[in-house]
Coordinates of C-alpha atoms and ligand atoms in Angstrom, one line a residue:
M1 CA 163.0 147.3 111.6
G2 CA 161.7 144.1 110.1
K3 CA 158.1 143.3 109.7
K4 CA 156.4 142.3 112.9
R5 CA 154.1 139.3 113.3
V6 CA 151.5 139.4 116.0
V7 CA 149.1 136.6 117.1
V8 CA 145.6 137.8 117.9
I9 CA 143.4 135.7 120.3
E10 CA 140.1 137.5 120.6
G11 CA 138.8 135.5 123.6
E12 CA 135.2 135.0 124.6
D13 CA 131.9 136.9 125.3
A14 CA 132.4 140.7 125.0
S15 CA 136.2 140.4 124.6
P16 CA 136.3 140.3 120.7
E17 CA 134.3 143.5 120.7
A18 CA 137.3 145.3 122.3
V19 CA 140.0 143.4 120.4
Q20 CA 138.6 143.9 116.8
P21 CA 138.5 147.7 116.9
T22 CA 141.9 147.8 118.6
V23 CA 143.5 145.9 115.7
A24 CA 141.6 148.1 113.2
L25 CA 142.9 151.2 114.9
I26 CA 146.5 150.0 114.8
D27 CA 146.0 149.2 111.1
K28 CA 145.3 152.9 110.5
L29 CA 148.9 153.6 111.4
N30 CA 150.2 151.4 108.6
L31 CA 153.0 149.7 110.6
G32 CA 152.9 146.7 108.4
I33 CA 152.1 144.4 111.3
E34 CA 151.1 141.0 110.1
W35 CA 148.2 139.7 112.2
V36 CA 147.9 135.9 112.6
R37 CA 144.6 134.5 114.0
P38 CA 145.0 130.8 114.8
P39 CA 142.0 128.8 115.8
V40 CA 141.7 128.8 119.6
G41 CA 138.8 128.0 122.0
D42 CA 135.6 127.1 120.1
A43 CA 137.2 127.7 116.7
G44 CA 140.0 125.3 117.6
I45 CA 137.6 122.6 118.8
S46 CA 135.5 122.7 115.6
L47 CA 138.6 122.7 113.3
H48 CA 141.0 120.4 115.1
G49 CA 139.1 119.0 118.1
S50 CA 141.2 121.0 120.5
A51 CA 140.8 124.3 122.2
F52 CA 144.6 124.9 121.7
P53 CA 145.7 123.0 118.6
E54 CA 149.3 122.6 117.5
E55 CA 148.6 125.2 114.8
A56 CA 148.0 127.8 117.5
R57 CA 151.1 126.9 119.5
E58 CA 153.2 127.1 116.3
A59 CA 151.7 130.5 115.4
I60 CA 152.6 131.8 118.9
D61 CA 156.2 130.4 118.6
E62 CA 156.7 132.0 115.2
S63 CA 155.3 135.4 116.3
D64 CA 156.9 138.5 117.9
A65 CA 154.1 139.0 120.4
T66 CA 150.4 138.1 121.1
L67 CA 147.5 140.3 121.7
F68 CA 145.1 138.4 123.9
G69 CA 141.5 139.5 124.7
A70 CA 140.0 137.9 127.8
T71 CA 139.0 134.4 128.5
S72 CA 136.0 132.8 130.2
G73 CA 137.9 129.5 130.1
K74 CA 137.7 128.3 126.5
S75 CA 140.9 130.1 125.5
A76 CA 142.5 129.4 128.8
P77 CA 144.9 126.7 127.4
A78 CA 146.3 129.4 125.1
L79 CA 146.7 131.7 128.0
F80 CA 148.5 129.1 130.0
Y81 CA 150.8 128.5 127.1
L82 CA 151.5 132.2 126.8
R83 CA 152.4 132.3 130.5
W84 CA 154.1 129.0 131.3
G85 CA 155.0 127.9 127.8
K86 CA 156.7 131.2 127.0
S87 CA 158.0 131.9 130.5
T88 CA 156.4 135.4 130.7
Y89 CA 157.3 135.9 134.3
A90 CA 156.6 139.6 134.8
N91 CA 153.0 140.7 134.5
L92 CA 153.0 144.5 134.4
R93 CA 149.8 146.1 135.4
P94 CA 149.9 149.9 135.3
S95 CA 147.4 152.2 137.1
R96 CA 147.6 155.7 135.9
W97 CA 144.7 158.1 136.4
I98 CA 144.2 160.5 133.5
P99 CA 141.7 163.4 133.6
G100 CA 138.3 162.1 132.6
Y101 CA 138.6 158.6 134.2
K102 CA 135.7 158.2 136.6
S103 CA 137.5 157.3 139.7
P104 CA 135.6 156.7 143.0
L105 CA 138.3 158.7 144.8
A106 CA 137.9 162.4 145.7
K107 CA 141.5 163.1 144.7
P108 CA 142.8 160.6 142.0
E109 CA 145.2 163.2 140.7
G110 CA 148.8 161.9 140.5
I111 CA 148.0 158.2 140.7
D112 CA 150.7 156.6 138.6
F113 CA 151.9 153.2 139.8
V114 CA 152.6 149.8 138.4
I115 CA 152.0 146.4 139.9
V116 CA 154.5 143.9 138.7
R117 CA 152.9 140.6 139.4
E118 CA 155.1 137.5 139.4
N119 CA 153.3 135.5 136.8
L120 CA 154.3 131.8 137.0
E121 CA 154.7 130.7 140.6
D122 CA 153.2 131.1 144.1
L123 CA 149.7 129.6 144.3
Y124 CA 149.4 129.3 140.6
L125 CA 151.1 125.9 140.3
M126 CA 147.7 124.1 140.3
A127 CA 149.4 121.7 142.7
E128 CA 146.6 120.8 145.1
G129 CA 145.5 117.6 146.7
D130 CA 144.0 115.8 149.6
L131 CA 145.6 116.3 153.1
E132 CA 146.2 112.6 153.3
E133 CA 148.8 112.9 150.6
L134 CA 150.8 114.9 153.0
R135 CA 150.9 112.2 155.7
P136 CA 154.1 110.5 154.5
L137 CA 155.9 113.9 154.7
G138 CA 155.0 114.3 158.4
L139 CA 154.5 118.0 157.8
T140 CA 153.5 119.9 160.9
S141 CA 151.6 123.2 161.2
L142 CA 153.4 125.7 163.4
T143 CA 150.1 127.4 164.4
A144 CA 147.8 124.4 164.8
R145 CA 150.8 122.5 166.4
R146 CA 149.9 119.1 164.9
P147 CA 150.5 117.1 161.7
V148 CA 148.7 118.8 158.8
A149 CA 147.4 115.4 157.7
D150 CA 145.6 115.0 161.0
M151 CA 143.5 118.2 160.4
G152 CA 141.5 116.4 157.6
P153 CA 139.4 115.5 155.9
G154 CA 140.5 118.4 153.8
R155 CA 142.6 119.7 150.9
F156 CA 145.8 121.7 150.4
A157 CA 147.3 124.0 147.8
L158 CA 151.0 124.4 147.3
K159 CA 152.6 127.9 147.4
V160 CA 156.0 127.9 145.8
I161 CA 158.5 130.7 145.6
T162 CA 161.8 130.0 143.9
E163 CA 165.0 132.0 144.1
R164 CA 165.2 132.3 140.3
G165 CA 161.5 133.2 140.0
A166 CA 161.7 135.9 142.6
E167 CA 165.0 137.3 141.3
Q168 CA 163.9 137.7 137.7
V169 CA 160.7 139.5 138.5
V170 CA 162.4 141.7 141.1
R171 CA 165.1 142.6 138.6
F172 CA 162.6 143.4 136.0
S173 CA 160.9 145.7 138.5
F174 CA 164.1 147.6 139.4
E175 CA 164.9 148.0 135.7
L176 CA 161.4 149.4 135.2
A177 CA 161.7 151.8 138.1
R178 CA 164.9 153.1 136.5
R179 CA 163.2 153.7 133.1
R180 CA 160.3 155.4 134.9
K181 CA 162.7 157.5 136.9
A182 CA 164.4 158.7 133.7
K183 CA 160.9 160.1 132.8
G184 CA 160.4 161.9 136.1
R185 CA 158.9 159.3 138.4
P186 CA 160.5 158.9 141.9
G187 CA 162.4 155.7 141.3
K188 CA 161.0 153.4 144.0
V189 CA 160.3 149.7 144.3
T190 CA 157.9 148.4 146.9
T191 CA 157.5 144.7 147.7
A192 CA 154.2 143.4 149.1
T193 CA 154.6 140.1 150.9
K194 CA 153.2 138.3 154.0
H195 CA 156.6 137.5 155.3
N196 CA 155.5 137.8 158.9
M197 CA 153.4 134.7 158.5
L198 CA 154.8 133.0 155.4
R199 CA 158.4 133.2 156.7
Q200 CA 159.8 130.6 154.3
S201 CA 158.0 131.4 151.0
D202 CA 157.2 135.1 151.1
G203 CA 160.3 135.4 153.3
L204 CA 162.4 134.2 150.5
F205 CA 160.7 136.6 148.0
L206 CA 161.6 139.5 150.3
E207 CA 165.2 138.2 151.0
V208 CA 165.8 138.0 147.3
A209 CA 164.4 141.5 146.8
Q210 CA 166.6 143.0 149.5
K211 CA 169.7 141.4 147.8
V212 CA 168.7 142.8 144.3
A213 CA 168.0 146.2 145.8
A214 CA 171.6 146.4 147.0
S215 CA 172.7 146.6 143.3
Y216 CA 170.3 149.5 142.5
P217 CA 171.5 152.3 144.8
D218 CA 169.7 154.8 142.6
I219 CA 166.3 153.3 143.4
T220 CA 164.6 153.5 146.7
F221 CA 163.5 150.2 148.2
E222 CA 160.6 149.7 150.5
S223 CA 159.1 146.5 151.9
L224 CA 155.4 146.4 153.0
I225 CA 153.4 143.6 154.5
V226 CA 150.7 142.9 151.9
D227 CA 147.7 143.9 154.0
N228 CA 149.4 147.3 154.8
F229 CA 150.1 147.6 151.1
A230 CA 146.4 147.3 150.4
H231 CA 145.7 150.1 152.8
I232 CA 148.3 152.4 151.3
M233 CA 147.3 151.5 147.8
T234 CA 143.7 152.6 148.5
S235 CA 144.3 155.5 150.9
A236 CA 147.5 157.1 149.5
P237 CA 148.1 155.5 146.0
Q238 CA 150.2 158.5 145.0
K239 CA 152.9 157.2 147.3
L240 CA 153.5 154.2 145.0
D241 CA 155.7 153.8 142.0
V242 CA 156.6 150.2 141.1
A243 CA 155.2 147.5 143.4
V244 CA 156.3 143.9 142.9
M245 CA 154.7 140.9 144.6
P246 CA 153.9 137.2 144.4
N247 CA 151.3 136.0 141.8
L248 CA 148.1 135.8 143.8
Y249 CA 148.5 139.1 145.7
G250 CA 149.2 140.7 142.3
D251 CA 146.1 139.2 140.8
I252 CA 143.9 140.4 143.5
L253 CA 145.5 143.8 144.1
S254 CA 145.7 144.7 140.4
D255 CA 141.9 144.4 140.2
G256 CA 141.7 146.7 143.2
A257 CA 144.2 149.1 141.6
A258 CA 142.0 149.2 138.5
G259 CA 139.0 150.1 140.7
L260 CA 140.9 153.1 142.1
I261 CA 141.4 154.8 138.8
G262 CA 137.9 154.1 137.4
G263 CA 137.4 150.4 136.8
L264 CA 138.5 147.3 135.0
G265 CA 137.6 148.8 131.6
L266 CA 140.7 151.0 132.0
A267 CA 143.3 148.4 133.2
P268 CA 145.8 147.1 130.6
S269 CA 148.6 144.5 131.2
G270 CA 151.6 143.1 129.5
C271 CA 153.4 139.9 130.4
Y272 CA 157.1 139.8 129.7
G273 CA 159.6 137.0 129.6
D274 CA 163.2 137.1 128.4
S275 CA 162.3 136.2 124.8
Y276 CA 158.6 136.8 124.4
A277 CA 155.7 139.0 125.6
Y278 CA 152.0 139.0 125.3
F279 CA 149.4 141.7 126.1
E280 CA 145.9 141.4 127.5
S281 CA 143.5 143.6 129.5
A282 CA 143.4 142.7 133.2
H283 CA 139.6 142.3 133.0
G284 CA 137.4 139.3 132.3
T285 CA 135.1 138.7 129.4
A286 CA 132.1 140.8 130.6
P287 CA 129.5 138.2 129.6
D288 CA 126.7 140.5 130.9
I289 CA 127.3 143.1 128.1
A290 CA 128.4 140.7 125.3
G291 CA 127.0 141.5 121.9
Q292 CA 125.9 145.0 122.9
N293 CA 128.7 147.0 121.5
M294 CA 129.2 148.7 124.8
I295 CA 132.4 147.3 126.3
N296 CA 135.0 149.9 127.1
P297 CA 138.0 149.0 124.9
T298 CA 140.4 151.3 126.8
A299 CA 142.1 148.4 128.6
T300 CA 142.7 146.5 125.4
L301 CA 143.8 149.7 123.6
L302 CA 146.3 150.5 126.3
S303 CA 147.5 146.9 126.3
A304 CA 148.1 147.3 122.6
V305 CA 150.0 150.6 123.3
M306 CA 152.3 148.5 125.6
M307 CA 152.7 146.0 122.8
L308 CA 153.6 148.6 120.2
D309 CA 156.2 149.9 122.7
Y310 CA 157.6 146.4 123.1
L311 CA 157.8 145.9 119.3
G312 CA 159.7 149.1 118.9
F313 CA 156.9 151.3 117.6
V314 CA 157.5 153.8 120.4
E315 CA 156.2 157.0 118.7
E316 CA 153.1 155.2 117.4
A317 CA 152.4 153.9 120.8
A318 CA 152.6 157.4 122.2
R319 CA 150.2 158.7 119.5
I320 CA 147.5 156.2 120.5
E321 CA 148.0 156.9 124.1
K322 CA 147.7 160.7 123.5
A323 CA 144.5 160.1 121.4
I324 CA 143.0 158.2 124.3
E325 CA 143.9 161.0 126.7
L326 CA 142.3 163.6 124.5
V327 CA 139.1 161.7 124.3
Y328 CA 138.9 161.3 128.1
A329 CA 139.9 165.0 128.6
G330 CA 137.1 166.0 126.1
G331 CA 134.6 163.9 128.2
R332 CA 132.1 163.9 125.4
V333 CA 132.5 160.4 123.9
L334 CA 132.7 158.0 126.8
T335 CA 131.4 154.5 127.3
R336 CA 128.8 153.8 129.9
D337 CA 131.1 152.5 132.6
Q338 CA 132.7 156.0 132.5
G339 CA 129.3 157.8 132.7
G340 CA 128.9 158.3 129.0
T341 CA 126.5 156.9 126.4
A342 CA 128.9 156.1 123.6
S343 CA 129.1 152.7 122.0
T344 CA 132.4 150.9 121.7
T345 CA 132.4 151.8 118.0
E346 CA 131.7 155.5 118.6
F347 CA 134.4 155.6 121.3
C348 CA 136.9 154.0 118.9
E349 CA 135.9 156.5 116.1
A350 CA 136.7 159.3 118.5
I351 CA 140.1 157.9 119.2
A352 CA 140.8 157.5 115.5
E353 CA 139.9 161.2 114.9
N354 CA 142.4 162.2 117.6
L355 CA 145.2 160.1 116.2
Ligands
LIG401 C1 144.0 137.6 135.3 C2 142.9 136.6 135.4 C3 143.5 135.2 135.4 C4 144.4 135.0 136.6 C5 142.5 134.0 135.2 C6 141.6 134.2 134.0 C7 143.2 132.7 135.3 O1 142.2 136.8 136.6 O2 144.7 137.6 134.3 O3 144.2 138.4 136.2 O4 144.0 134.7 137.7 O5 145.6 135.2 136.4
LIG402 MG1 142.8 138.6 137.7

């Protein structure tokens, strides 16, 4: 295996405090990963007058993957490039409860599902405008029974689902369900859509999923209306395996899924395209605890585990994951969000000892 090159974008506020020890931990494994740290956000502005200079884009293009912290906005142009520029269409957000995670549920045992969030379309086009702009289209609301433009003054946002966009993320989800089934999971894909109201857009997402499902007879297929999905996810999460859904539902429900197992400090994610992937915690930058060495780095560490897997360091990924499990099972060195008193540094030292 050739040497791997990984771009690191630390992000803002408390985010670098989770990213730096994660990189240090991986370095202990001597995988020969070359870390590249292009100037992004404030560093980009002071060096090149741009939050996402050419140098950063090139660094990403020449790398095998990116490890991204979290952004309050300053590194957002880099994040947008990692999504839309690199076509990372499948945002995989796993929720697996492990003993020691401080879940608010009485019985979190057995929670092990993944939300696959479509990452590029839906309401994330940032195509919004004034209702007047719709007048020439003569678009009519089926519920209000009048031209949408006549409802104003007001604004609209476009929700777009394409056949290709839906198909690639649904296929990704079925392939994932197959790999998980090989490791003992039930082999099930659930879609969450509002196809009873959004008959055209979410209706297409579901239609595409039904077609793809037909070519995976070994995988159970289930379609839920997204509000019902939210109920099942919170009342019987053990029933879920792989859940695929349009972008915004996935954004919202993956934060909810993180809450189920014990909070955003535990929620990793990986965004995959056909030729690139980047990895980031699902959480934000936690400005309230910035500079206090108390952020829970588990989400970032587990994102890095997903990254090592992607880069082919499968055994090493498993070693870090095991070390994290041991520290939680021990229950002695936990960060504050998990009911402990350990600093970020102490927590990471405990992980290193268990490697
Ligand atoms: C996430 C975040 C982002 C999103 C923000 C920072 C744009 O909430 O990764 O879930 O909405 O996708
Ligand atoms: Mg989010």
